[in-house]
N, CA, C and O atoms as a DFTB+ gen file, in Angstrom:
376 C
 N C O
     1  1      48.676      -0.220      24.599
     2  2      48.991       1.143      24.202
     3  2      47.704       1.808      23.717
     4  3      46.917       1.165      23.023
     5  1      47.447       3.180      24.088
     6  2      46.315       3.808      23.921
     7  2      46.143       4.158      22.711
     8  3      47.212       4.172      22.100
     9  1      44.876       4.575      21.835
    10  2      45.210       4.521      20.311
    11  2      46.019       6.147      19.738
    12  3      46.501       6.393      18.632
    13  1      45.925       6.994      20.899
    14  2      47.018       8.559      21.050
    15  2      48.039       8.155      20.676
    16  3      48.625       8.544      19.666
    17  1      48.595       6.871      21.837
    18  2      50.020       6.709      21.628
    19  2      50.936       6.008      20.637
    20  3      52.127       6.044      20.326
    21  1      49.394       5.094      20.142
    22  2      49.705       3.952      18.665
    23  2      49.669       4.822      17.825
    24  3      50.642       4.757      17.075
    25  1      48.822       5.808      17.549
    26  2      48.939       6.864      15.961
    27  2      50.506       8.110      16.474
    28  3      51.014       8.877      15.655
    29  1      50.810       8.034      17.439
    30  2      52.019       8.908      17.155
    31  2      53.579       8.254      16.714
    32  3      54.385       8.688      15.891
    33  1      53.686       6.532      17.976
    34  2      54.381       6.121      17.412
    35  2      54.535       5.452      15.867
    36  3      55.587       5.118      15.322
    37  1      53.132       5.356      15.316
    38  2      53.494       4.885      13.827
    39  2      53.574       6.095      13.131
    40  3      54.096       6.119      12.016
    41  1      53.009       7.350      13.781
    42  2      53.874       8.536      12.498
    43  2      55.279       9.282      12.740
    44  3      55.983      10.080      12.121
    45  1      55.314       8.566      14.029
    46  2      57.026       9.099      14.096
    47  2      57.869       8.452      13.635
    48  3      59.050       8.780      13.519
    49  1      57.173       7.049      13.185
    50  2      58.063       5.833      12.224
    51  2      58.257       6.060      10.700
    52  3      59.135       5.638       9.947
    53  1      56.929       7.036      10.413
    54  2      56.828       7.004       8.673
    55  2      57.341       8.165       8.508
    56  3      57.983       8.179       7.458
    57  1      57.375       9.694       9.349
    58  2      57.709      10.854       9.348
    59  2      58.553      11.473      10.166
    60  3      58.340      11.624      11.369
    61  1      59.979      12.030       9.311
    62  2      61.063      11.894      10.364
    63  2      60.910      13.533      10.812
    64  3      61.124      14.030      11.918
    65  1      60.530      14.093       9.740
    66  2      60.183      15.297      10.364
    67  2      59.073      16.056      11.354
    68  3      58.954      17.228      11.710
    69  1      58.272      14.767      11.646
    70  2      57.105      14.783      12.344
    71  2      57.682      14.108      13.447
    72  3      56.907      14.192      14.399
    73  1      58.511      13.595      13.679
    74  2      59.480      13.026      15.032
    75  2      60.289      14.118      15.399
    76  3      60.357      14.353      16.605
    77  1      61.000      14.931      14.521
    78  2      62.075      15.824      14.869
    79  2      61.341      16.772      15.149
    80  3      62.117      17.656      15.510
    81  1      60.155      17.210      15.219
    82  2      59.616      18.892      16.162
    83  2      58.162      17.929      16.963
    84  3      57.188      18.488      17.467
    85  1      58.358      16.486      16.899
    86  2      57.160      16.156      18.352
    87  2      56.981      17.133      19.443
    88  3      56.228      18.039      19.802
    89  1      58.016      16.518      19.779
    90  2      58.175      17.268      21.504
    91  2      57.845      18.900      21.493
    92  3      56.938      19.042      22.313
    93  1      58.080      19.787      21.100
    94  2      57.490      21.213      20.721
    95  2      56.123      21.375      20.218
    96  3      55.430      22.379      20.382
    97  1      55.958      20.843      19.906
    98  2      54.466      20.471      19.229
    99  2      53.442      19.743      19.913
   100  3      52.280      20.112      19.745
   101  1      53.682      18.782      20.647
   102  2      52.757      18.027      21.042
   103  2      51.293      18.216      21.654
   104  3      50.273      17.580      21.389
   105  1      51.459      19.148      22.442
   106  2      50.150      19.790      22.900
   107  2      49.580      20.347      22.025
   108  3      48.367      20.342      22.237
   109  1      49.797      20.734      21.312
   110  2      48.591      21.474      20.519
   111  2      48.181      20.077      19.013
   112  3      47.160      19.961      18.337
   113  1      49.609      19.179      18.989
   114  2      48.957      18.068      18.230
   115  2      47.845      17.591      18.660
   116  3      46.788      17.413      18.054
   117  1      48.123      17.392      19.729
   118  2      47.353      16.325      20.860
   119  2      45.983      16.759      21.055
   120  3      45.101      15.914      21.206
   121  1      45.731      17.975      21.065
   122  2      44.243      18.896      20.921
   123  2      43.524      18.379      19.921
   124  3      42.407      17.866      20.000
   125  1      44.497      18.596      18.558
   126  2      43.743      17.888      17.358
   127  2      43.480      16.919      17.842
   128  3      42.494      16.732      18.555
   129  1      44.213      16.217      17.582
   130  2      43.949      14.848      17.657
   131  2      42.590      14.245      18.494
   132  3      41.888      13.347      18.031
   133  1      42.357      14.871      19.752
   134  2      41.613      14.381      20.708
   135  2      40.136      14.994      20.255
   136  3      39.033      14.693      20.712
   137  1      40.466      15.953      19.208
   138  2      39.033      16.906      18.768
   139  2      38.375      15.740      17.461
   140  3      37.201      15.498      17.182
   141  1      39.994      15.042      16.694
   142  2      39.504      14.370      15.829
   143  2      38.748      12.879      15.894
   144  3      37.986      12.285      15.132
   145  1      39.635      12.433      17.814
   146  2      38.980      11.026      17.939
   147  2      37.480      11.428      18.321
   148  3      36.571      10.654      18.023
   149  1      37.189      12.749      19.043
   150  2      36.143      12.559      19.935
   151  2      34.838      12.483      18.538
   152  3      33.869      11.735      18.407
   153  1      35.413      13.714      17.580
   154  2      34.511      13.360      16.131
   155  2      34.097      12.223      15.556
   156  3      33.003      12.098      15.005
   157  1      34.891      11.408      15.652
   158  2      35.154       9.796      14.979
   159  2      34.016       9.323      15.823
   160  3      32.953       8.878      15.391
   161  1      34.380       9.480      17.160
   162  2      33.626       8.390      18.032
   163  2      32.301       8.694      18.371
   164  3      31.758       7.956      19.193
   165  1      31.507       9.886      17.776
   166  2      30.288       9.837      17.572
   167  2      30.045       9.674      16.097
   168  3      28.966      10.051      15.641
   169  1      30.767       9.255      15.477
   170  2      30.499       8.561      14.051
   171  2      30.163       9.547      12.876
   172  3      29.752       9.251      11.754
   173  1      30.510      11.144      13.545
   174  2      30.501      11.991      12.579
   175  2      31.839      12.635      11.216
   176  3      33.056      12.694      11.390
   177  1      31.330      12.893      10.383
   178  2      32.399      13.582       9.251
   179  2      32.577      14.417       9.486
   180  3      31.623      15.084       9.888
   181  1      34.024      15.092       9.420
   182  2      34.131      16.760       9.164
   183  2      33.101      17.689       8.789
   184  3      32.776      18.678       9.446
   185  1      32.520      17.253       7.511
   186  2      31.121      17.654       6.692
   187  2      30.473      17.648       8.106
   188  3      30.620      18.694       8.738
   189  1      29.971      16.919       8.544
   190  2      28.660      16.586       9.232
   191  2      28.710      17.465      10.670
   192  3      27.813      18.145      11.170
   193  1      30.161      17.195      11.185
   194  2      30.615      18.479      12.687
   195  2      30.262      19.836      11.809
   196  3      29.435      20.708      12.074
   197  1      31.105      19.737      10.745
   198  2      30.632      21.570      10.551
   199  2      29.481      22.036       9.853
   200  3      29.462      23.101       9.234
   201  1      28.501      21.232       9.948
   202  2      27.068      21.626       9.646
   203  2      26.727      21.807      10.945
   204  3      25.966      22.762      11.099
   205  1      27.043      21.188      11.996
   206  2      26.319      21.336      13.523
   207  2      26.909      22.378      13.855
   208  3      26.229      23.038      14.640
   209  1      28.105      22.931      13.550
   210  2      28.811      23.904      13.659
   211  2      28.226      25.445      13.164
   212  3      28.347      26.555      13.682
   213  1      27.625      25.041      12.079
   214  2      27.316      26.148      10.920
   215  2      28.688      26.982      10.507
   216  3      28.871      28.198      10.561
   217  1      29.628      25.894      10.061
   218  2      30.891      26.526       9.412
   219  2      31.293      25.535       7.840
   220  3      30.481      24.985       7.096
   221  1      32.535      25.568       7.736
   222  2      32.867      24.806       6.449
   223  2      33.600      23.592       7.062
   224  3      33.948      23.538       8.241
   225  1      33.834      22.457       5.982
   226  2      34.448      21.502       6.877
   227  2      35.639      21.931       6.202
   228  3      36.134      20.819       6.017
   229  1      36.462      22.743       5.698
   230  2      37.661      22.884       5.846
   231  2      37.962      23.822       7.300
   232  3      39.189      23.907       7.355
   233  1      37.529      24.348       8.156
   234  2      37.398      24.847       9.422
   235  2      37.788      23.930      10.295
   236  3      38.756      23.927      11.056
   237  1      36.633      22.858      10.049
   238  2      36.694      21.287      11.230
   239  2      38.615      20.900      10.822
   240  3      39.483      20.818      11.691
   241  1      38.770      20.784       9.826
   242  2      40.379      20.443       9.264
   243  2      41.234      21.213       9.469
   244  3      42.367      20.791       9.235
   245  1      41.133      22.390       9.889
   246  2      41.838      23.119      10.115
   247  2      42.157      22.846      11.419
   248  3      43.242      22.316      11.658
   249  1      41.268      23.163      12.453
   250  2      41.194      22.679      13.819
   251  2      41.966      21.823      14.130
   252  3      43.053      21.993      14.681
   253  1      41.213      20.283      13.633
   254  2      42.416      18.974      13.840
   255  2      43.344      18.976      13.458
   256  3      44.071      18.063      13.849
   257  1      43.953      20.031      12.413
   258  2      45.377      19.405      11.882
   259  2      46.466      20.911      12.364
   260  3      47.692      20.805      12.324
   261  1      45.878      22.034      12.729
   262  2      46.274      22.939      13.253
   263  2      46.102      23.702      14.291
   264  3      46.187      24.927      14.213
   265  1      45.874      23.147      15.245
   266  2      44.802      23.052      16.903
   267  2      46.356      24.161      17.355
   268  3      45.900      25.296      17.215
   269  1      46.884      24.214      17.511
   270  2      47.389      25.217      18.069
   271  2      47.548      27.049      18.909
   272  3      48.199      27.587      19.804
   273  1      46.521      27.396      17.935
   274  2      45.971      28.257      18.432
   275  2      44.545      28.722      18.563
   276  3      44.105      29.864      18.431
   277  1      43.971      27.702      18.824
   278  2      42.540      27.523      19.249
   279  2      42.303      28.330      20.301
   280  3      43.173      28.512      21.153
   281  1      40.868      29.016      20.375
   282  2      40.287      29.642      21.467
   283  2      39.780      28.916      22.132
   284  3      39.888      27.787      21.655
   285  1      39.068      28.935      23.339
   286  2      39.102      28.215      24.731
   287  2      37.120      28.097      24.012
   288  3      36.324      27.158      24.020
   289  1      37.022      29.327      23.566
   290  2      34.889      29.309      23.300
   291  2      35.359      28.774      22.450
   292  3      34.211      28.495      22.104
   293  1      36.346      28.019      21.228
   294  2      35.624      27.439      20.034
   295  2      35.935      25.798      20.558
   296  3      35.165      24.893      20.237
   297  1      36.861      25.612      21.194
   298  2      36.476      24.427      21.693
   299  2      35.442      23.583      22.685
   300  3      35.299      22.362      22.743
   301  1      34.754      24.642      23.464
   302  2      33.711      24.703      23.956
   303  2      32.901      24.262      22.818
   304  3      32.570      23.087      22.974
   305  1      32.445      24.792      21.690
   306  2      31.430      25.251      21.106
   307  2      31.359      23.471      20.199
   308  3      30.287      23.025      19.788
   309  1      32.980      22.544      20.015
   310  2      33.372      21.662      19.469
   311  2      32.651      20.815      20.298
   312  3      31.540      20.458      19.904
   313  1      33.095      20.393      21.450
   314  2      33.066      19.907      22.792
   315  2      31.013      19.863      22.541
   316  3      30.430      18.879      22.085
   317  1      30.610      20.609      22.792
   318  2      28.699      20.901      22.873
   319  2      28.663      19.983      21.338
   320  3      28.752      18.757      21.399
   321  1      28.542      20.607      20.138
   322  2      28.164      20.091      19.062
   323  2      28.829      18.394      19.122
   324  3      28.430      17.621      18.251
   325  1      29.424      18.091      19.743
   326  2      29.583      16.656      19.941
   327  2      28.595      15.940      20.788
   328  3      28.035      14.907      20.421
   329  1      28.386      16.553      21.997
   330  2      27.583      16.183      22.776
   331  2      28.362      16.028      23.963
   332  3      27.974      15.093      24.664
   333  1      29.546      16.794      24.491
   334  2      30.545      16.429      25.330
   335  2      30.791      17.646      25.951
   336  3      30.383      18.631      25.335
   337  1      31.311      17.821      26.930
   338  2      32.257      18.908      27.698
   339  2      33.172      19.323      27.836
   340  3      33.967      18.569      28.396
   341  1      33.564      20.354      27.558
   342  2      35.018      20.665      27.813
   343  2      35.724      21.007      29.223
   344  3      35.594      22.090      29.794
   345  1      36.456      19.975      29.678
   346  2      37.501      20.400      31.103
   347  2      38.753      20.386      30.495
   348  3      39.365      19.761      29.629
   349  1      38.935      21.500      31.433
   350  2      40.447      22.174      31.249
   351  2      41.293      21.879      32.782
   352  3      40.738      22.063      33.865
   353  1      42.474      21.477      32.666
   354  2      43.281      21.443      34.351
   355  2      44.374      22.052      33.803
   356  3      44.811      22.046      32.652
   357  1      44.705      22.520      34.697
   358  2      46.908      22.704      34.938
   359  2      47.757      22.435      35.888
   360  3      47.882      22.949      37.000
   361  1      48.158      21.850      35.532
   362  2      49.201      20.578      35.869
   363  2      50.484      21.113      35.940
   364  3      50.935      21.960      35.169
   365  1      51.188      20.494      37.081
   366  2      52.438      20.951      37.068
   367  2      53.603      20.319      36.290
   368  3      53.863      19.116      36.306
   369  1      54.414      21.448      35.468
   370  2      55.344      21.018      34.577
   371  2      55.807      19.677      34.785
   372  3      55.757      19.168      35.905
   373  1      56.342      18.950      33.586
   374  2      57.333      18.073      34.059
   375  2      58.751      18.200      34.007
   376  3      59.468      17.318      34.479
């Protein structure tokens, strides 16, 4: 199991209300989330992204924990200050 799918099923185990609006939510969880592993995995802090950023690290926290209505340039801008790229696809519903 991928570590996406291990951190959702153990918070849909500890949080019932974080199970009961998953499915509505998920995509824009899932943004965070993928903004927060890609942070991790260059071994940086919130602090440390939003100095490369030139913002606050309550910004970087905001992002990961409220990715929902993110602009397409600030994830770009996430994506660069990591050292990474941003691709976008669309996919047909399921």
């Amino acid at each position: 199991m991928g570590d996406l799918k291990k951190y959702i099923a153990d918070r849909k185990k500890k949080d019932k209300v974080f199970a009961i609006g998953f499915d509505e939510g998920y995509e824009e969880f899932k943004i965070g989330v993928i903004l927060r592993q890609a942070r991790e995995s260059e071994g940086l802090t919130q602090e440390e992204l939003a100095k490369r950023l030139k913002t606050k690290k309550t910004a970087i926290s905001r992002i990961e924990n409220h990715a929902e209505d993110i602009k397409l340039s600030t994830l770009e801008r996430v994506a660069s200050a990591l050292g990474k790229r941003l691709e976008v696809s669309i996919v047909n519903a399921a």
